[in-house]
């Protein structure tokens, strides 16, 4: 099978060429291209291609336009897209256009690349029978629905294709797969079939199971839009019973499902509204908890009196952490945690952004206070998993864990204690406020202020006092000369050493030594 690589960055093309196990996957590299336009022109010349691995952001023609134009003339080509974390909205659009899987640039290890290519099952796809024009039309119209581009004419066509204009009850579902941990790969191609089998009509639940019908499209790597049709005489209770029964036992390996269910309608023209309802419902799983099945309620449209001022909330968090580290006050964590009881679906985006800001602040706080080592794992957990797959409960547990680490770090393990210990162990070296601040990944001005506030002395005075204390010990217990003692306590200038010694003791080094002979 022939494959091409399309990416404007030479090092990405080279990395893919060297990492892909071409022979093991029965793939042949037929070409590589700098932009989508060159690749499209080459494929138009009847060059046979089975797989296109393409970046989404490129000059001249980007990856989305390449997918759009290519699949308009060659439906049997498989697209694997490459994206950065902050371009995930482009990945979703690529899936709606027909891409089959994706690679994040930050996760492009040799094993991950080859596992993803293996999961594409290109050979199986090539042997599949040709898709009928009717099925292609249904897929196109459902993709337009997912993209919120469905016209009234499209709705009429879809109704005719799905039920020959006969009456049906319909509901829309949005199913999101949330990774159980960061190492889980993207869903395999068989996931769509598994969802379809899960929704097989149940004669014990449905009055007219023969008229039940399901259409599924994948709208993003981890999201599926499901349109379910039922007989007009089917009751709402039996429909909801069917859906709950089907998904209560659906446990795809490595994932937890979130399911949003729209109202039940008898009017195809309500499809855009049903999509809105399904989206609000699945979003609310963030509040209800991963693994929830949430039917739509009009309460999702309401906005209870919850004001989220992220700047004020971060300031509160800073105050709580400072209370733990410096003032020894008991933190009032309820001030910074958002509870499910106060949240509407309309708040979810703001809450996710707030916890992202919490993360940014906490990592900065950790760096400033010498806590980054202790918090590194929690930071990685947030970045790799909770940022994308966490619900409100897991984010609150994460925040509580961070605060617990700060609690265990106070007292003798506080930032100032660590700095004091470092000075006592390294006074003999050429250290300064700046070098110590660098050592602990702190801002030097912040360290200076912190030292003054918590120890009633400046860092410079503390360093000088430590050195003079050690110098006096040498004077009392050794026969070292003044310049030798000067070097042993970290001074390169005997004159500077003498001035500092006299300032702190009231005597010159010679006078002090003469008095202790």
Coordinates of C-alpha atoms in Angstrom, one line a residue:
X1 CA 0.0 0.0 0.0
X2 CA 1.2 3.5 -0.9
X3 CA 1.6 6.3 1.6
X4 CA 2.6 9.9 1.4
X5 CA 3.7 12.4 4.0
X6 CA 2.6 16.0 3.8
X7 CA 4.2 18.5 6.3
X8 CA 6.0 21.8 5.9
X9 CA 8.6 20.9 8.6
X10 CA 11.5 18.8 7.2
X11 CA 12.4 17.4 10.6
X12 CA 8.8 16.1 11.1
X13 CA 8.9 14.4 7.7
X14 CA 12.3 12.9 8.5
X15 CA 11.2 11.7 11.9
X16 CA 8.1 9.9 10.4
X17 CA 10.2 8.3 7.7
X18 CA 12.7 6.9 10.2
X19 CA 10.2 5.8 12.8
X20 CA 7.5 4.1 10.7
X21 CA 8.0 0.4 10.4
X22 CA 7.3 0.4 6.6
X23 CA 7.9 -3.2 5.9
X24 CA 6.1 -4.5 9.0
X25 CA 3.0 -2.5 8.1
X26 CA 3.2 -3.4 4.4
X27 CA 3.5 0.3 3.5
X28 CA 5.6 2.0 0.8
X29 CA 6.5 5.7 0.9
X30 CA 5.4 7.0 -2.4
X31 CA 6.2 10.6 -1.8
X32 CA 6.6 13.5 0.6
X33 CA 5.3 17.0 0.1
X34 CA 5.9 20.5 1.6
X35 CA 2.2 21.6 1.4
X36 CA -1.3 20.3 0.7
X37 CA -1.4 21.8 -2.8
X38 CA 1.6 19.9 -4.1
X39 CA 0.2 16.7 -2.6
X40 CA -3.2 17.2 -4.1
X41 CA -1.8 18.0 -7.5
X42 CA 0.3 14.8 -7.4
X43 CA -2.6 12.6 -6.4
X44 CA -4.8 14.2 -9.2
X45 CA -2.3 12.8 -11.7
X46 CA -3.7 9.3 -11.1
X47 CA -0.9 8.4 -8.7
X48 CA -2.2 5.6 -6.5
X49 CA -2.3 6.5 -2.7
X50 CA -3.9 4.5 0.1
X51 CA -2.7 6.6 3.1
X52 CA -2.0 10.3 3.6
X53 CA -0.2 11.4 6.7
X54 CA -0.7 15.1 6.9
X55 CA -0.1 18.1 9.1
X56 CA -3.1 20.4 9.6
X57 CA -1.2 23.7 9.6
X58 CA 0.7 24.3 6.4
X59 CA 1.2 27.1 3.9
X60 CA -0.6 27.4 0.5
X61 CA -3.1 24.6 1.3
X62 CA -3.6 23.3 4.8
X63 CA -4.5 19.8 5.9
X64 CA -8.2 20.4 6.2
X65 CA -8.5 21.7 2.6
X66 CA -6.4 18.8 1.4
X67 CA -8.8 16.3 3.1
X68 CA -11.8 18.1 1.7
X69 CA -10.5 18.3 -1.9
X70 CA -9.0 14.8 -2.0
X71 CA -12.0 13.0 -0.7
X72 CA -14.2 14.8 -3.1
X73 CA -12.5 12.9 -6.0
X74 CA -11.1 9.9 -4.2
X75 CA -13.2 8.4 -1.4
X76 CA -11.0 5.4 -0.7
X77 CA -8.0 7.3 0.7
X78 CA -7.3 7.1 4.5
X79 CA -6.1 10.3 6.2
X80 CA -4.0 10.3 9.4
X81 CA -3.6 13.9 10.7
X82 CA -0.8 15.4 12.8
X83 CA -1.6 18.2 15.2
X84 CA -0.3 20.2 18.2
X85 CA -2.2 20.2 21.5
X86 CA -3.6 23.7 21.0
X87 CA -5.0 22.8 17.5
X88 CA -7.4 20.1 18.8
X89 CA -10.4 22.0 17.3
X90 CA -8.8 21.4 13.9
X91 CA -8.5 17.7 14.6
X92 CA -12.3 17.6 15.3
X93 CA -12.9 19.4 12.0
X94 CA -10.6 16.9 10.2
X95 CA -12.7 14.0 11.6
X96 CA -15.9 15.6 10.4
X97 CA -14.3 15.8 6.9
X98 CA -13.3 12.1 7.0
X99 CA -9.9 11.7 8.8
X100 CA -9.6 8.4 10.5
X101 CA -7.1 9.0 13.3
X102 CA -4.5 11.6 14.5
X103 CA -1.1 12.0 16.1
X104 CA -0.2 14.7 18.6
X105 CA 3.3 16.0 17.8
X106 CA 4.2 15.9 21.5
X107 CA 3.3 12.2 21.6
X108 CA 5.0 11.0 18.4
X109 CA 7.1 8.2 19.8
X110 CA 8.1 5.3 17.6
X111 CA 5.8 2.8 19.4
X112 CA 2.8 5.2 19.4
X113 CA 3.2 6.0 15.7
X114 CA 3.3 2.4 14.6
X115 CA 0.5 1.4 17.0
X116 CA -1.7 4.1 15.5
X117 CA -0.9 3.0 12.0
X118 CA -1.6 -0.6 12.9
X119 CA -5.0 0.3 14.3
X120 CA -6.0 2.0 11.1
X121 CA -6.3 -1.5 9.6
X122 CA -5.7 -0.3 6.1
X123 CA -5.8 -3.7 4.5
X124 CA -9.2 -4.5 6.0
X125 CA -10.5 -1.2 4.8
X126 CA -9.3 -1.8 1.3
X127 CA -11.2 -5.1 1.1
X128 CA -14.5 -3.5 2.3
X129 CA -17.2 -3.3 -0.3
X130 CA -17.8 0.0 -2.0
X131 CA -20.0 2.4 0.1
X132 CA -23.4 3.1 -1.6
X133 CA -24.2 6.7 -2.6
X134 CA -27.1 6.5 -0.2
X135 CA -24.8 5.8 2.8
X136 CA -22.4 8.5 1.6
X137 CA -25.2 11.0 1.5
X138 CA -26.4 10.0 5.1
X139 CA -22.8 10.3 6.3
X140 CA -22.4 13.7 4.7
X141 CA -25.7 15.0 6.1
X142 CA -25.0 13.7 9.6
X143 CA -21.5 15.4 9.4
X144 CA -23.2 18.6 8.5
X145 CA -25.5 18.2 11.5
X146 CA -22.5 17.7 13.8
X147 CA -20.9 20.8 12.3
X148 CA -24.2 22.8 12.8
X149 CA -24.4 23.4 9.0
X150 CA -27.6 21.4 8.3
X151 CA -30.1 23.3 6.1
X152 CA -33.9 22.7 5.9
X153 CA -33.4 21.0 2.6
X154 CA -30.8 18.7 4.2
X155 CA -33.2 17.8 6.9
X156 CA -35.9 16.8 4.4
X157 CA -33.3 14.6 2.5
X158 CA -32.2 13.0 5.7
X159 CA -35.7 12.2 6.8
X160 CA -36.4 10.6 3.4
X161 CA -33.1 8.6 3.6
X162 CA -33.6 7.3 7.1
X163 CA -37.3 6.6 7.3
X164 CA -38.8 7.2 3.8
X165 CA -40.7 10.1 5.3
X166 CA -42.6 7.9 7.7
X167 CA -43.2 9.1 11.2
X168 CA -40.6 8.3 13.8
X169 CA -39.6 9.3 17.3
X170 CA -36.0 10.4 17.4
X171 CA -33.3 11.5 19.9
X172 CA -29.7 12.5 19.6
X173 CA -26.9 11.2 21.8
X174 CA -23.4 12.5 22.2
X175 CA -21.0 9.9 23.5
X176 CA -17.6 11.0 24.8
X177 CA -14.9 8.5 25.7
X178 CA -12.8 9.7 28.6
X179 CA -9.4 8.0 29.0
X180 CA -8.9 6.1 32.3
X181 CA -5.3 7.2 32.2
X182 CA -2.9 9.2 30.0
X183 CA -1.4 6.1 28.4
X184 CA -4.6 4.8 26.7
X185 CA -4.4 5.0 22.9
X186 CA -7.2 6.5 20.7
X187 CA -10.2 4.3 20.1
X188 CA -9.9 1.6 17.5
X189 CA -12.0 1.6 14.3
X190 CA -14.2 -1.2 15.8
X191 CA -15.5 1.2 18.4
X192 CA -18.3 2.4 16.1
X193 CA -19.5 -1.1 15.6
X194 CA -19.4 -1.8 19.3
X195 CA -21.6 1.2 20.0
X196 CA -24.0 0.0 17.3
X197 CA -24.2 -3.5 18.8
X198 CA -24.7 -2.0 22.2
X199 CA -27.8 -0.2 20.9
X200 CA -29.4 -3.3 19.2
X201 CA -33.2 -3.2 19.6
X202 CA -34.4 -5.0 22.6
X203 CA -37.8 -6.7 22.1
X204 CA -38.3 -7.0 25.9
X205 CA -38.1 -3.2 26.2
X206 CA -39.4 -1.7 22.9
X207 CA -42.9 -2.2 21.7
X208 CA -41.8 -2.1 18.0
X209 CA -38.2 -3.0 18.0
X210 CA -38.3 -3.7 14.2
X211 CA -38.7 0.0 13.5
X212 CA -35.8 1.0 15.8
X213 CA -32.7 2.3 13.9
X214 CA -29.3 3.8 14.7
X215 CA -26.9 6.0 12.8
X216 CA -23.5 6.8 14.2
X217 CA -20.7 9.1 13.0
X218 CA -17.4 9.9 14.7
X219 CA -17.2 13.6 15.2
X220 CA -13.8 13.7 16.9
X221 CA -11.2 11.2 18.1
X222 CA -13.2 10.6 21.3
X223 CA -16.7 11.7 20.4
X224 CA -19.6 10.0 18.5
X225 CA -22.9 11.5 17.4
X226 CA -25.7 8.9 17.6
X227 CA -29.1 9.4 16.0
X228 CA -31.7 6.9 17.3
X229 CA -35.0 6.4 15.6
X230 CA -38.0 4.6 17.1
X231 CA -41.6 3.7 16.2
X232 CA -44.1 6.6 16.6
X233 CA -46.0 4.7 19.2
X234 CA -42.9 4.0 21.4
X235 CA -43.2 5.7 24.8
X236 CA -40.6 8.0 26.2
X237 CA -40.2 5.7 29.2
X238 CA -39.4 2.7 27.0
X239 CA -37.0 4.7 24.8
X240 CA -35.1 6.0 27.9
X241 CA -35.2 2.5 29.4
X242 CA -33.6 1.1 26.2
X243 CA -30.9 3.7 26.2
X244 CA -30.0 3.3 29.9
X245 CA -30.1 -0.5 29.6
X246 CA -27.8 -0.4 26.5
X247 CA -25.2 1.9 27.9
X248 CA -25.2 0.8 31.6
X249 CA -23.1 -2.2 30.6
X250 CA -21.1 -0.6 27.8
X251 CA -17.5 -0.7 29.1
X252 CA -15.0 -0.1 26.3
X253 CA -11.5 -1.1 27.4
X254 CA -9.4 1.8 28.7
X255 CA -12.3 4.3 28.7
X256 CA -15.2 5.6 30.7
X257 CA -18.2 6.8 28.8
X258 CA -20.0 10.1 29.2
X259 CA -23.4 10.2 27.4
X260 CA -25.6 13.2 26.8
X261 CA -29.2 12.5 25.7
X262 CA -31.5 15.0 24.0
X263 CA -35.2 15.3 24.4
X264 CA -37.3 12.8 22.4
X265 CA -38.9 14.4 19.4
X266 CA -41.2 13.5 16.5
X267 CA -40.0 16.3 14.2
X268 CA -36.8 16.1 12.1
X269 CA -36.7 19.8 11.9
X270 CA -35.7 19.9 15.6
X271 CA -32.4 18.1 14.9
X272 CA -30.3 21.2 15.4
X273 CA -32.0 21.9 18.8
X274 CA -31.6 18.2 19.8
X275 CA -27.9 18.5 19.0
X276 CA -27.7 21.6 21.3
X277 CA -29.5 19.6 24.0
X278 CA -27.3 16.6 23.7
X279 CA -24.2 18.8 23.8
X280 CA -25.3 20.5 27.0
X281 CA -26.1 17.2 28.5
X282 CA -22.8 15.5 27.8
X283 CA -21.0 18.7 29.0
X284 CA -22.8 18.3 32.3
X285 CA -21.1 15.0 32.8
X286 CA -18.1 17.2 33.9
X287 CA -20.2 18.2 36.9
X288 CA -22.1 14.9 37.5
X289 CA -18.9 12.8 37.1
X290 CA -17.3 10.8 34.4
X291 CA -19.3 7.7 33.6
X292 CA -22.6 9.5 33.7
X293 CA -25.7 9.2 31.4
X294 CA -27.4 12.6 31.5
X295 CA -30.7 13.2 29.8
X296 CA -31.5 16.8 28.9
X297 CA -33.4 19.1 31.2
X298 CA -34.4 22.7 30.8
X299 CA -32.4 23.5 34.0
X300 CA -29.3 23.2 31.9
X301 CA -30.3 26.5 30.2
X302 CA -30.6 28.3 33.5
X303 CA -27.8 30.1 35.1
X304 CA -27.8 29.9 38.9
X305 CA -26.1 32.8 40.8
X306 CA -22.5 31.6 40.5
X307 CA -19.9 34.2 39.8
X308 CA -16.5 33.0 38.7
X309 CA -13.9 35.7 39.0
X310 CA -10.7 33.8 38.1
X311 CA -8.4 36.6 39.3
X312 CA -10.1 36.7 42.7
X313 CA -10.2 32.9 43.0
X314 CA -6.4 32.7 42.2
X315 CA -5.8 35.4 44.8
X316 CA -7.8 33.4 47.3
X317 CA -5.7 30.3 46.5
X318 CA -2.5 32.2 47.0
X319 CA -3.7 33.4 50.3
X320 CA -4.6 29.9 51.4
X321 CA -1.1 28.5 50.4
X322 CA 0.6 31.4 52.1
X323 CA -1.4 30.6 55.2
X324 CA 0.0 27.1 55.2
X325 CA 3.6 28.0 54.4
X326 CA 4.2 31.1 56.4
X327 CA 1.4 32.0 58.8
X328 CA 0.6 28.5 60.0
X329 CA -3.1 29.3 59.7
X330 CA -5.5 26.5 58.9
X331 CA -6.5 26.8 55.2
X332 CA -10.1 27.3 54.2
X333 CA -10.1 25.2 51.0
X334 CA -13.8 25.6 50.5
X335 CA -13.1 29.1 49.3
X336 CA -11.3 28.0 46.2
X337 CA -13.1 24.7 45.3
X338 CA -16.1 24.8 43.1
X339 CA -18.8 22.5 44.2
X340 CA -21.3 20.7 41.8
X341 CA -24.3 22.0 43.6
X342 CA -23.6 25.6 42.5
X343 CA -22.8 24.8 38.8
X344 CA -24.9 25.0 35.7
X345 CA -23.9 23.7 32.2
X346 CA -23.3 27.3 31.2
X347 CA -20.5 27.6 33.8
X348 CA -18.4 24.6 32.7
X349 CA -16.1 26.4 30.3
X350 CA -15.3 29.1 32.9
X351 CA -14.7 26.4 35.5
X352 CA -12.3 24.5 33.3
X353 CA -10.4 27.8 32.5
X354 CA -10.3 28.6 36.2
X355 CA -8.7 25.2 37.1
X356 CA -6.2 25.7 34.3
X357 CA -5.3 29.1 35.8
X358 CA -5.0 27.3 39.2
X359 CA -2.5 25.0 37.6
X360 CA -0.5 27.8 36.1
X361 CA -0.4 29.6 39.4
X362 CA 0.4 26.5 41.5
X363 CA 3.4 25.6 39.3
X364 CA 4.7 29.2 39.5
X365 CA 4.1 29.1 43.3
X366 CA 6.0 25.8 43.5
X367 CA 8.9 27.2 41.6
X368 CA 9.1 30.3 43.8
X369 CA 9.0 28.3 47.0
X370 CA 11.2 25.3 46.1
X371 CA 8.2 22.9 45.8
X372 CA 8.4 22.0 42.2
X373 CA 10.1 18.6 42.8
X374 CA 7.3 17.6 45.1
X375 CA 4.6 18.8 42.7
X376 CA 6.1 17.7 39.4
X377 CA 4.1 14.5 39.3
X378 CA 0.8 16.2 40.1
X379 CA 1.6 18.8 37.4
X380 CA 2.2 16.1 34.9
X381 CA -1.0 14.3 35.9
X382 CA -2.9 17.5 35.2
X383 CA -1.2 18.2 31.9
X384 CA -1.5 14.7 30.5
X385 CA -4.9 13.6 31.8
X386 CA -7.0 15.9 33.9
X387 CA -6.7 18.9 31.6
X388 CA -8.7 17.0 28.9
X389 CA -10.4 14.1 30.7
X390 CA -11.0 15.3 34.3
X391 CA -14.4 15.9 35.8
X392 CA -15.1 18.5 38.5
X393 CA -14.6 15.9 41.3
X394 CA -11.2 14.7 40.0
X395 CA -10.0 18.3 39.6
X396 CA -11.0 19.1 43.2
X397 CA -9.2 16.0 44.4
X398 CA -6.2 17.1 42.4
X399 CA -6.3 20.6 44.0
X400 CA -6.7 19.0 47.4
X401 CA -3.6 16.8 46.7
X402 CA -1.6 19.9 45.8
X403 CA -2.6 21.7 49.0
X404 CA -1.8 18.5 51.0
X405 CA 1.8 18.5 49.5
X406 CA 2.2 22.2 50.5
X407 CA 1.0 21.3 54.1
X408 CA 3.6 18.6 54.5
X409 CA 6.2 21.0 53.2
X410 CA 5.8 23.6 55.9
X411 CA 7.8 23.9 59.1
X412 CA 11.4 22.7 58.8
X413 CA 10.8 21.9 55.2
X414 CA 9.8 25.4 54.3
X415 CA 11.5 27.4 51.6
X416 CA 13.4 29.5 54.0
X417 CA 14.6 26.5 55.9
X418 CA 15.9 25.0 52.7
X419 CA 17.7 28.2 51.8
X420 CA 19.3 28.4 55.3
X421 CA 20.4 24.8 55.1
X422 CA 21.9 25.5 51.7
X423 CA 23.8 28.5 52.9
X424 CA 25.2 26.6 55.9
X425 CA 26.5 23.9 53.6
X426 CA 27.9 26.2 50.9
X427 CA 29.0 29.4 52.7
X428 CA 32.6 28.6 51.7
X429 CA 31.7 28.9 48.0
X430 CA 31.1 32.0 45.9
X431 CA 27.4 32.2 46.5
X432 CA 25.1 35.2 46.4
X433 CA 21.4 36.1 46.6
X434 CA 21.1 35.6 42.8
X435 CA 22.9 32.3 42.7
X436 CA 20.9 30.9 45.6
X437 CA 17.6 32.1 43.9
X438 CA 18.7 30.4 40.7
X439 CA 19.4 27.2 42.7
X440 CA 15.8 27.1 44.0
X441 CA 14.2 28.4 40.8
X442 CA 13.1 31.6 42.5
X443 CA 13.1 35.2 41.6
X444 CA 15.9 37.0 43.6
X445 CA 13.7 39.9 44.6
X446 CA 11.0 37.5 45.9
X447 CA 13.7 35.5 47.9
X448 CA 15.0 38.7 49.4
X449 CA 11.6 39.9 50.4
X450 CA 10.6 36.5 51.8
X451 CA 13.8 36.3 53.9
X452 CA 13.2 39.8 55.3
X453 CA 9.6 39.1 56.2
X454 CA 10.1 35.7 57.8
X455 CA 13.6 36.0 59.4
X456 CA 13.7 39.7 60.3
X457 CA 17.0 40.0 58.4
X458 CA 18.2 40.2 54.9
X459 CA 19.7 37.3 52.9
X460 CA 22.9 39.2 52.6
X461 CA 23.2 39.8 56.3
X462 CA 22.3 36.2 57.0
X463 CA 25.0 35.0 54.6
X464 CA 27.6 37.4 56.2
X465 CA 26.6 36.3 59.7
X466 CA 27.0 32.6 58.8
X467 CA 30.4 33.2 57.3
X468 CA 31.6 35.3 60.3
X469 CA 30.4 32.6 62.7
X470 CA 32.5 30.1 60.8
X471 CA 35.4 32.5 60.7
X472 CA 35.3 32.9 64.5
X473 CA 35.3 29.1 64.9
X474 CA 38.4 28.8 62.7
X475 CA 40.1 31.6 64.7
X476 CA 39.4 29.8 68.0
X477 CA 40.3 26.3 66.9
X478 CA 43.1 26.6 64.3
X479 CA 46.4 28.4 63.5
X480 CA 45.2 29.6 60.1
X481 CA 46.2 33.0 59.0
X482 CA 43.6 35.7 58.3
X483 CA 43.8 35.4 54.5
X484 CA 43.4 31.6 54.8
X485 CA 40.3 32.0 57.0
X486 CA 39.0 34.6 54.5
X487 CA 39.2 32.0 51.7
X488 CA 37.7 29.2 53.8
X489 CA 34.6 31.2 54.5
X490 CA 33.9 32.3 50.9
X491 CA 35.6 35.7 50.6
X492 CA 38.0 36.4 47.8
X493 CA 39.0 39.9 49.1
X494 CA 40.7 40.1 52.6
X495 CA 39.8 43.7 52.8
X496 CA 36.1 42.9 52.3
X497 CA 36.3 40.1 54.8
X498 CA 37.9 42.5 57.4
X499 CA 35.3 45.2 56.9
X500 CA 32.4 42.8 57.3
X501 CA 34.0 41.1 60.3
X502 CA 34.5 44.4 62.1
X503 CA 31.0 45.5 61.2
X504 CA 29.5 42.4 62.9
X505 CA 31.9 41.9 65.8
X506 CA 33.1 45.5 66.5
X507 CA 36.7 44.3 66.1
X508 CA 39.1 43.7 63.2
X509 CA 40.1 40.0 62.6
X510 CA 43.6 40.8 64.0
X511 CA 42.2 42.4 67.2
X512 CA 39.8 39.4 67.7
X513 CA 42.6 36.9 67.2
X514 CA 45.0 38.8 69.5
X515 CA 42.4 38.8 72.2
X516 CA 42.0 35.0 72.0
X517 CA 45.7 34.1 72.0

